[in-house]
Structure formats: C-alpha cells, structure tokens
PDB file of C-alpha atoms in Angstrom:
ATOM      1  CA  UNK A   1       0.000   0.000   0.000  1.00  0.00           C
ATOM      2  CA  UNK A   2       1.357   3.411  -0.934  1.00  0.00           C
ATOM      3  CA  UNK A   3       1.736   6.048   1.742  1.00  0.00           C
ATOM      4  CA  UNK A   4      -0.781   8.904   1.464  1.00  0.00           C
ATOM      5  CA  UNK A   5       0.467  12.107  -0.175  1.00  0.00           C
ATOM      6  CA  UNK A   6      -0.574  15.721   0.304  1.00  0.00           C
ATOM      7  CA  UNK A   7      -1.015  17.690  -2.912  1.00  0.00           C
ATOM      8  CA  UNK A   8      -1.478  21.423  -2.632  1.00  0.00           C
ATOM      9  CA  UNK A   9      -1.433  24.402  -4.938  1.00  0.00           C
ATOM     10  CA  UNK A  10       1.091  27.154  -4.219  1.00  0.00           C
ATOM     11  CA  UNK A  11       1.968  30.302  -6.094  1.00  0.00           C
ATOM     12  CA  UNK A  12       4.897  28.326  -7.509  1.00  0.00           C
ATOM     13  CA  UNK A  13       2.748  25.463  -8.805  1.00  0.00           C
ATOM     14  CA  UNK A  14       1.622  22.105  -7.472  1.00  0.00           C
ATOM     15  CA  UNK A  15       3.388  20.709  -4.444  1.00  0.00           C
ATOM     16  CA  UNK A  16       3.342  16.939  -3.820  1.00  0.00           C
ATOM     17  CA  UNK A  17       4.570  15.965  -0.354  1.00  0.00           C
ATOM     18  CA  UNK A  18       4.553  12.906   1.865  1.00  0.00           C
ATOM     19  CA  UNK A  19       2.800  13.150   5.210  1.00  0.00           C
ATOM     20  CA  UNK A  20       6.221  12.918   6.886  1.00  0.00           C
ATOM     21  CA  UNK A  21       7.387  15.971   4.912  1.00  0.00           C
ATOM     22  CA  UNK A  22       4.295  17.947   5.891  1.00  0.00           C
ATOM     23  CA  UNK A  23       4.770  17.027   9.564  1.00  0.00           C
ATOM     24  CA  UNK A  24       8.457  17.969   9.410  1.00  0.00           C
ATOM     25  CA  UNK A  25       7.509  21.462   8.227  1.00  0.00           C
ATOM     26  CA  UNK A  26       5.723  21.803  11.580  1.00  0.00           C
ATOM     27  CA  UNK A  27       8.551  20.105  13.527  1.00  0.00           C
ATOM     28  CA  UNK A  28       6.358  17.094  14.254  1.00  0.00           C
ATOM     29  CA  UNK A  29       7.411  13.440  14.089  1.00  0.00           C
ATOM     30  CA  UNK A  30       5.465  10.232  14.725  1.00  0.00           C
ATOM     31  CA  UNK A  31       6.835   7.064  16.297  1.00  0.00           C
ATOM     32  CA  UNK A  32       3.992   4.680  15.649  1.00  0.00           C
ATOM     33  CA  UNK A  33       3.685   0.932  16.124  1.00  0.00           C
ATOM     34  CA  UNK A  34       6.318  -1.444  17.376  1.00  0.00           C
ATOM     35  CA  UNK A  35       9.592   0.174  18.446  1.00  0.00           C
ATOM     36  CA  UNK A  36      12.173  -1.367  16.139  1.00  0.00           C
ATOM     37  CA  UNK A  37      15.714  -0.327  15.308  1.00  0.00           C
ATOM     38  CA  UNK A  38      14.491   0.637  11.831  1.00  0.00           C
ATOM     39  CA  UNK A  39      11.732   2.904  13.204  1.00  0.00           C
ATOM     40  CA  UNK A  40      14.124   4.442  15.730  1.00  0.00           C
ATOM     41  CA  UNK A  41      16.780   5.085  13.081  1.00  0.00           C
ATOM     42  CA  UNK A  42      14.178   6.897  10.978  1.00  0.00           C
ATOM     43  CA  UNK A  43      13.149   9.102  13.921  1.00  0.00           C
ATOM     44  CA  UNK A  44      16.793   9.835  14.788  1.00  0.00           C
ATOM     45  CA  UNK A  45      17.481  10.726  11.147  1.00  0.00           C
ATOM     46  CA  UNK A  46      14.549  13.142  11.108  1.00  0.00           C
ATOM     47  CA  UNK A  47      15.633  14.719  14.405  1.00  0.00           C
ATOM     48  CA  UNK A  48      19.167  15.066  13.076  1.00  0.00           C
ATOM     49  CA  UNK A  49      17.908  16.770   9.895  1.00  0.00           C
ATOM     50  CA  UNK A  50      15.890  19.277  11.950  1.00  0.00           C
ATOM     51  CA  UNK A  51      18.871  19.872  14.236  1.00  0.00           C
ATOM     52  CA  UNK A  52      21.172  20.517  11.268  1.00  0.00           C
ATOM     53  CA  UNK A  53      18.714  22.805   9.468  1.00  0.00           C
ATOM     54  CA  UNK A  54      18.065  24.781  12.648  1.00  0.00           C
ATOM     55  CA  UNK A  55      21.785  25.210  13.330  1.00  0.00           C
ATOM     56  CA  UNK A  56      22.422  26.313   9.737  1.00  0.00           C
ATOM     57  CA  UNK A  57      19.646  28.946   9.900  1.00  0.00           C
ATOM     58  CA  UNK A  58      20.554  30.351  13.325  1.00  0.00           C
ATOM     59  CA  UNK A  59      24.358  30.528  13.271  1.00  0.00           C
ATOM     60  CA  UNK A  60      24.661  27.294  15.220  1.00  0.00           C
ATOM     61  CA  UNK A  61      22.063  28.200  17.851  1.00  0.00           C
ATOM     62  CA  UNK A  62      19.513  25.413  18.212  1.00  0.00           C
ATOM     63  CA  UNK A  63      16.308  26.467  19.914  1.00  0.00           C
ATOM     64  CA  UNK A  64      13.740  24.457  18.008  1.00  0.00           C
ATOM     65  CA  UNK A  65      10.757  22.811  19.668  1.00  0.00           C
ATOM     66  CA  UNK A  66       9.891  19.328  18.377  1.00  0.00           C
ATOM     67  CA  UNK A  67       6.686  17.421  19.028  1.00  0.00           C
ATOM     68  CA  UNK A  68       7.280  13.660  19.021  1.00  0.00           C
ATOM     69  CA  UNK A  69       3.968  11.772  18.955  1.00  0.00           C
ATOM     70  CA  UNK A  70       4.369   8.255  20.354  1.00  0.00           C
ATOM     71  CA  UNK A  71       1.920   5.387  20.137  1.00  0.00           C
ATOM     72  CA  UNK A  72       2.669   1.694  20.196  1.00  0.00           C
ATOM     73  CA  UNK A  73       2.608  -1.588  22.069  1.00  0.00           C
ATOM     74  CA  UNK A  74       6.345  -1.604  22.816  1.00  0.00           C
ATOM     75  CA  UNK A  75       9.118  -3.445  21.074  1.00  0.00           C
ATOM     76  CA  UNK A  76      12.870  -3.549  21.330  1.00  0.00           C
ATOM     77  CA  UNK A  77      14.259  -2.140  24.567  1.00  0.00           C
ATOM     78  CA  UNK A  78      17.642  -1.671  22.876  1.00  0.00           C
ATOM     79  CA  UNK A  79      16.036   0.393  20.110  1.00  0.00           C
ATOM     80  CA  UNK A  80      14.054   2.450  22.663  1.00  0.00           C
ATOM     81  CA  UNK A  81      17.194   3.125  24.701  1.00  0.00           C
ATOM     82  CA  UNK A  82      19.032   4.152  21.534  1.00  0.00           C
ATOM     83  CA  UNK A  83      16.363   6.783  20.828  1.00  0.00           C
ATOM     84  CA  UNK A  84      16.220   7.783  24.507  1.00  0.00           C
ATOM     85  CA  UNK A  85      19.981   8.425  24.400  1.00  0.00           C
ATOM     86  CA  UNK A  86      19.597  10.629  21.339  1.00  0.00           C
ATOM     87  CA  UNK A  87      16.671  12.536  22.863  1.00  0.00           C
ATOM     88  CA  UNK A  88      18.382  13.201  26.189  1.00  0.00           C
ATOM     89  CA  UNK A  89      21.589  14.417  24.514  1.00  0.00           C
ATOM     90  CA  UNK A  90      19.978  16.419  21.697  1.00  0.00           C
ATOM     91  CA  UNK A  91      20.009  20.222  21.828  1.00  0.00           C
ATOM     92  CA  UNK A  92      16.439  20.169  20.476  1.00  0.00           C
ATOM     93  CA  UNK A  93      13.533  20.834  22.830  1.00  0.00           C
ATOM     94  CA  UNK A  94      11.641  17.561  22.370  1.00  0.00           C
ATOM     95  CA  UNK A  95       8.141  17.198  23.763  1.00  0.00           C
ATOM     96  CA  UNK A  96       6.914  13.613  23.876  1.00  0.00           C
ATOM     97  CA  UNK A  97       3.179  13.271  23.348  1.00  0.00           C
ATOM     98  CA  UNK A  98       1.633   9.924  24.290  1.00  0.00           C
ATOM     99  CA  UNK A  99      -1.241   9.033  21.998  1.00  0.00           C
ATOM    100  CA  UNK A 100      -3.763   6.212  22.512  1.00  0.00           C
ATOM    101  CA  UNK A 101      -1.535   3.385  23.792  1.00  0.00           C
ATOM    102  CA  UNK A 102       2.035   4.004  24.867  1.00  0.00           C
ATOM    103  CA  UNK A 103       3.370   0.790  26.342  1.00  0.00           C
ATOM    104  CA  UNK A 104       6.667  -0.764  27.320  1.00  0.00           C
ATOM    105  CA  UNK A 105       9.478   0.401  24.983  1.00  0.00           C
ATOM    106  CA  UNK A 106       7.214   3.176  23.633  1.00  0.00           C
ATOM    107  CA  UNK A 107       6.743   4.460  27.189  1.00  0.00           C
ATOM    108  CA  UNK A 108      10.543   4.454  27.705  1.00  0.00           C
ATOM    109  CA  UNK A 109      10.909   6.813  24.736  1.00  0.00           C
ATOM    110  CA  UNK A 110       8.124   9.040  26.086  1.00  0.00           C
ATOM    111  CA  UNK A 111       9.811   9.175  29.501  1.00  0.00           C
ATOM    112  CA  UNK A 112      13.110  10.287  27.897  1.00  0.00           C
ATOM    113  CA  UNK A 113      11.543  13.431  26.427  1.00  0.00           C
ATOM    114  CA  UNK A 114      12.313  16.727  28.165  1.00  0.00           C
ATOM    115  CA  UNK A 115       8.625  17.637  28.316  1.00  0.00           C
ATOM    116  CA  UNK A 116       5.832  15.081  28.318  1.00  0.00           C
ATOM    117  CA  UNK A 117       2.185  15.408  27.395  1.00  0.00           C
ATOM    118  CA  UNK A 118      -0.528  12.810  27.221  1.00  0.00           C
ATOM    119  CA  UNK A 119      -3.752  12.787  25.219  1.00  0.00           C
ATOM    120  CA  UNK A 120      -6.959  12.114  27.129  1.00  0.00           C
ATOM    121  CA  UNK A 121      -7.888   8.427  27.322  1.00  0.00           C
ATOM    122  CA  UNK A 122      -4.292   7.377  26.636  1.00  0.00           C
ATOM    123  CA  UNK A 123      -2.788   4.481  28.534  1.00  0.00           C
ATOM    124  CA  UNK A 124       0.846   4.335  29.628  1.00  0.00           C
ATOM    125  CA  UNK A 125       2.115   0.896  30.574  1.00  0.00           C
ATOM    126  CA  UNK A 126       5.457  -0.112  32.036  1.00  0.00           C
ATOM    127  CA  UNK A 127       6.302  -3.589  33.238  1.00  0.00           C
ATOM    128  CA  UNK A 128       9.136  -5.545  34.717  1.00  0.00           C
ATOM    129  CA  UNK A 129      11.948  -6.541  32.411  1.00  0.00           C
ATOM    130  CA  UNK A 130      11.334  -9.736  30.497  1.00  0.00           C
ATOM    131  CA  UNK A 131      13.613 -11.864  28.373  1.00  0.00           C
ATOM    132  CA  UNK A 132      12.496 -13.709  25.282  1.00  0.00           C
ATOM    133  CA  UNK A 133      14.414 -16.858  24.438  1.00  0.00           C
ATOM    134  CA  UNK A 134      15.399 -17.138  20.789  1.00  0.00           C
ATOM    135  CA  UNK A 135      18.198 -19.597  21.350  1.00  0.00           C
ATOM    136  CA  UNK A 136      18.332 -23.211  22.458  1.00  0.00           C
ATOM    137  CA  UNK A 137      16.160 -23.442  25.579  1.00  0.00           C
ATOM    138  CA  UNK A 138      18.609 -25.752  27.318  1.00  0.00           C
ATOM    139  CA  UNK A 139      20.544 -22.891  28.915  1.00  0.00           C
ATOM    140  CA  UNK A 140      23.385 -23.637  31.215  1.00  0.00           C
ATOM    141  CA  UNK A 141      23.263 -22.135  34.685  1.00  0.00           C
ATOM    142  CA  UNK A 142      26.001 -19.622  33.752  1.00  0.00           C
ATOM    143  CA  UNK A 143      23.952 -18.278  30.820  1.00  0.00           C
ATOM    144  CA  UNK A 144      20.850 -17.949  32.984  1.00  0.00           C
ATOM    145  CA  UNK A 145      22.923 -16.020  35.551  1.00  0.00           C
ATOM    146  CA  UNK A 146      24.180 -13.685  32.780  1.00  0.00           C
ATOM    147  CA  UNK A 147      20.629 -12.992  31.594  1.00  0.00           C
ATOM    148  CA  UNK A 148      19.469 -12.339  35.159  1.00  0.00           C
ATOM    149  CA  UNK A 149      22.414  -9.999  35.735  1.00  0.00           C
ATOM    150  CA  UNK A 150      21.566  -8.067  32.531  1.00  0.00           C
ATOM    151  CA  UNK A 151      17.920  -7.799  33.550  1.00  0.00           C
ATOM    152  CA  UNK A 152      18.833  -6.516  37.010  1.00  0.00           C
ATOM    153  CA  UNK A 153      21.037  -3.803  35.483  1.00  0.00           C
TER     154      UNK A 153
END
C-alpha cells in the first residue's frame, strides 16, 4: 500500500509531499507501532535533519521545539534506549506526546523526552523486564545467571 500524499497548490505550482514531509515542516514526528531499530533510526534521522537545518539557519544556535507523537505496544528495549539516548543528549527541545496506547518500549521513549504530554484516554504501561528466548532453551546455569544480571542492570 502506498503512503498517502498531500497535494497542494502554491503560487509556484503544485506541491506533492509525503505526510512525513508535511509534519516535518511543523517540527512534528510520529513514532507509531512497534519500536524497532528501523523505526528508531528513521526518527533519529529526522531529528538530526531538523537539528542541522536549525543550526544552519541560526548561526549554530539550536532552539527548536519538536513534538514527538508516540503510540505503540512496545518493542525492542535496545532500540528504545538508543532513541532515549539521542533525545536526552539532543540540543532540540523535544516534547513527547503519548497518543492512545504508549506501552513498554514506547513508554521508555516518552519518559526520555524533556517535556511530556498525554492525550486524554491514553494508557501508559510499564512492566518488569522480560527476556524472550530465541536460542536453544537448554541454557546452562552460567547463561541464565548472565541474563538475570543483565535484567537486574
């Protein structure tokens, strides 16, 4: 399925833009669905583009406000922490806005934002750390201890 496009008439002719492009004009980004490394890399790329454009326009001074809309059931903790690291170290003023359902890894991203807002009737869900086994289930005691140590950290 093709992503929807916004077509508008300007004094310079017809303008055909993706929804992402239209949102970027307003300094708005969506993180929607499962938090994956791919989704996080896209959000980081968009934040980096805004940061660069802002710095170029303002002689290196970055004072741009970003609205990051977040909705999703969770996903990769590593991916969420990667985005949380970027958010907490970015010079951008990033407001996280929880929409509908913001659970698990999605909630971690929301918590990393400098300012947080929540839509009415939105649920935020955090839970204890879990570990999914993708390997041979006959773990040795040492491997189980390593996993437990990682989870406790």
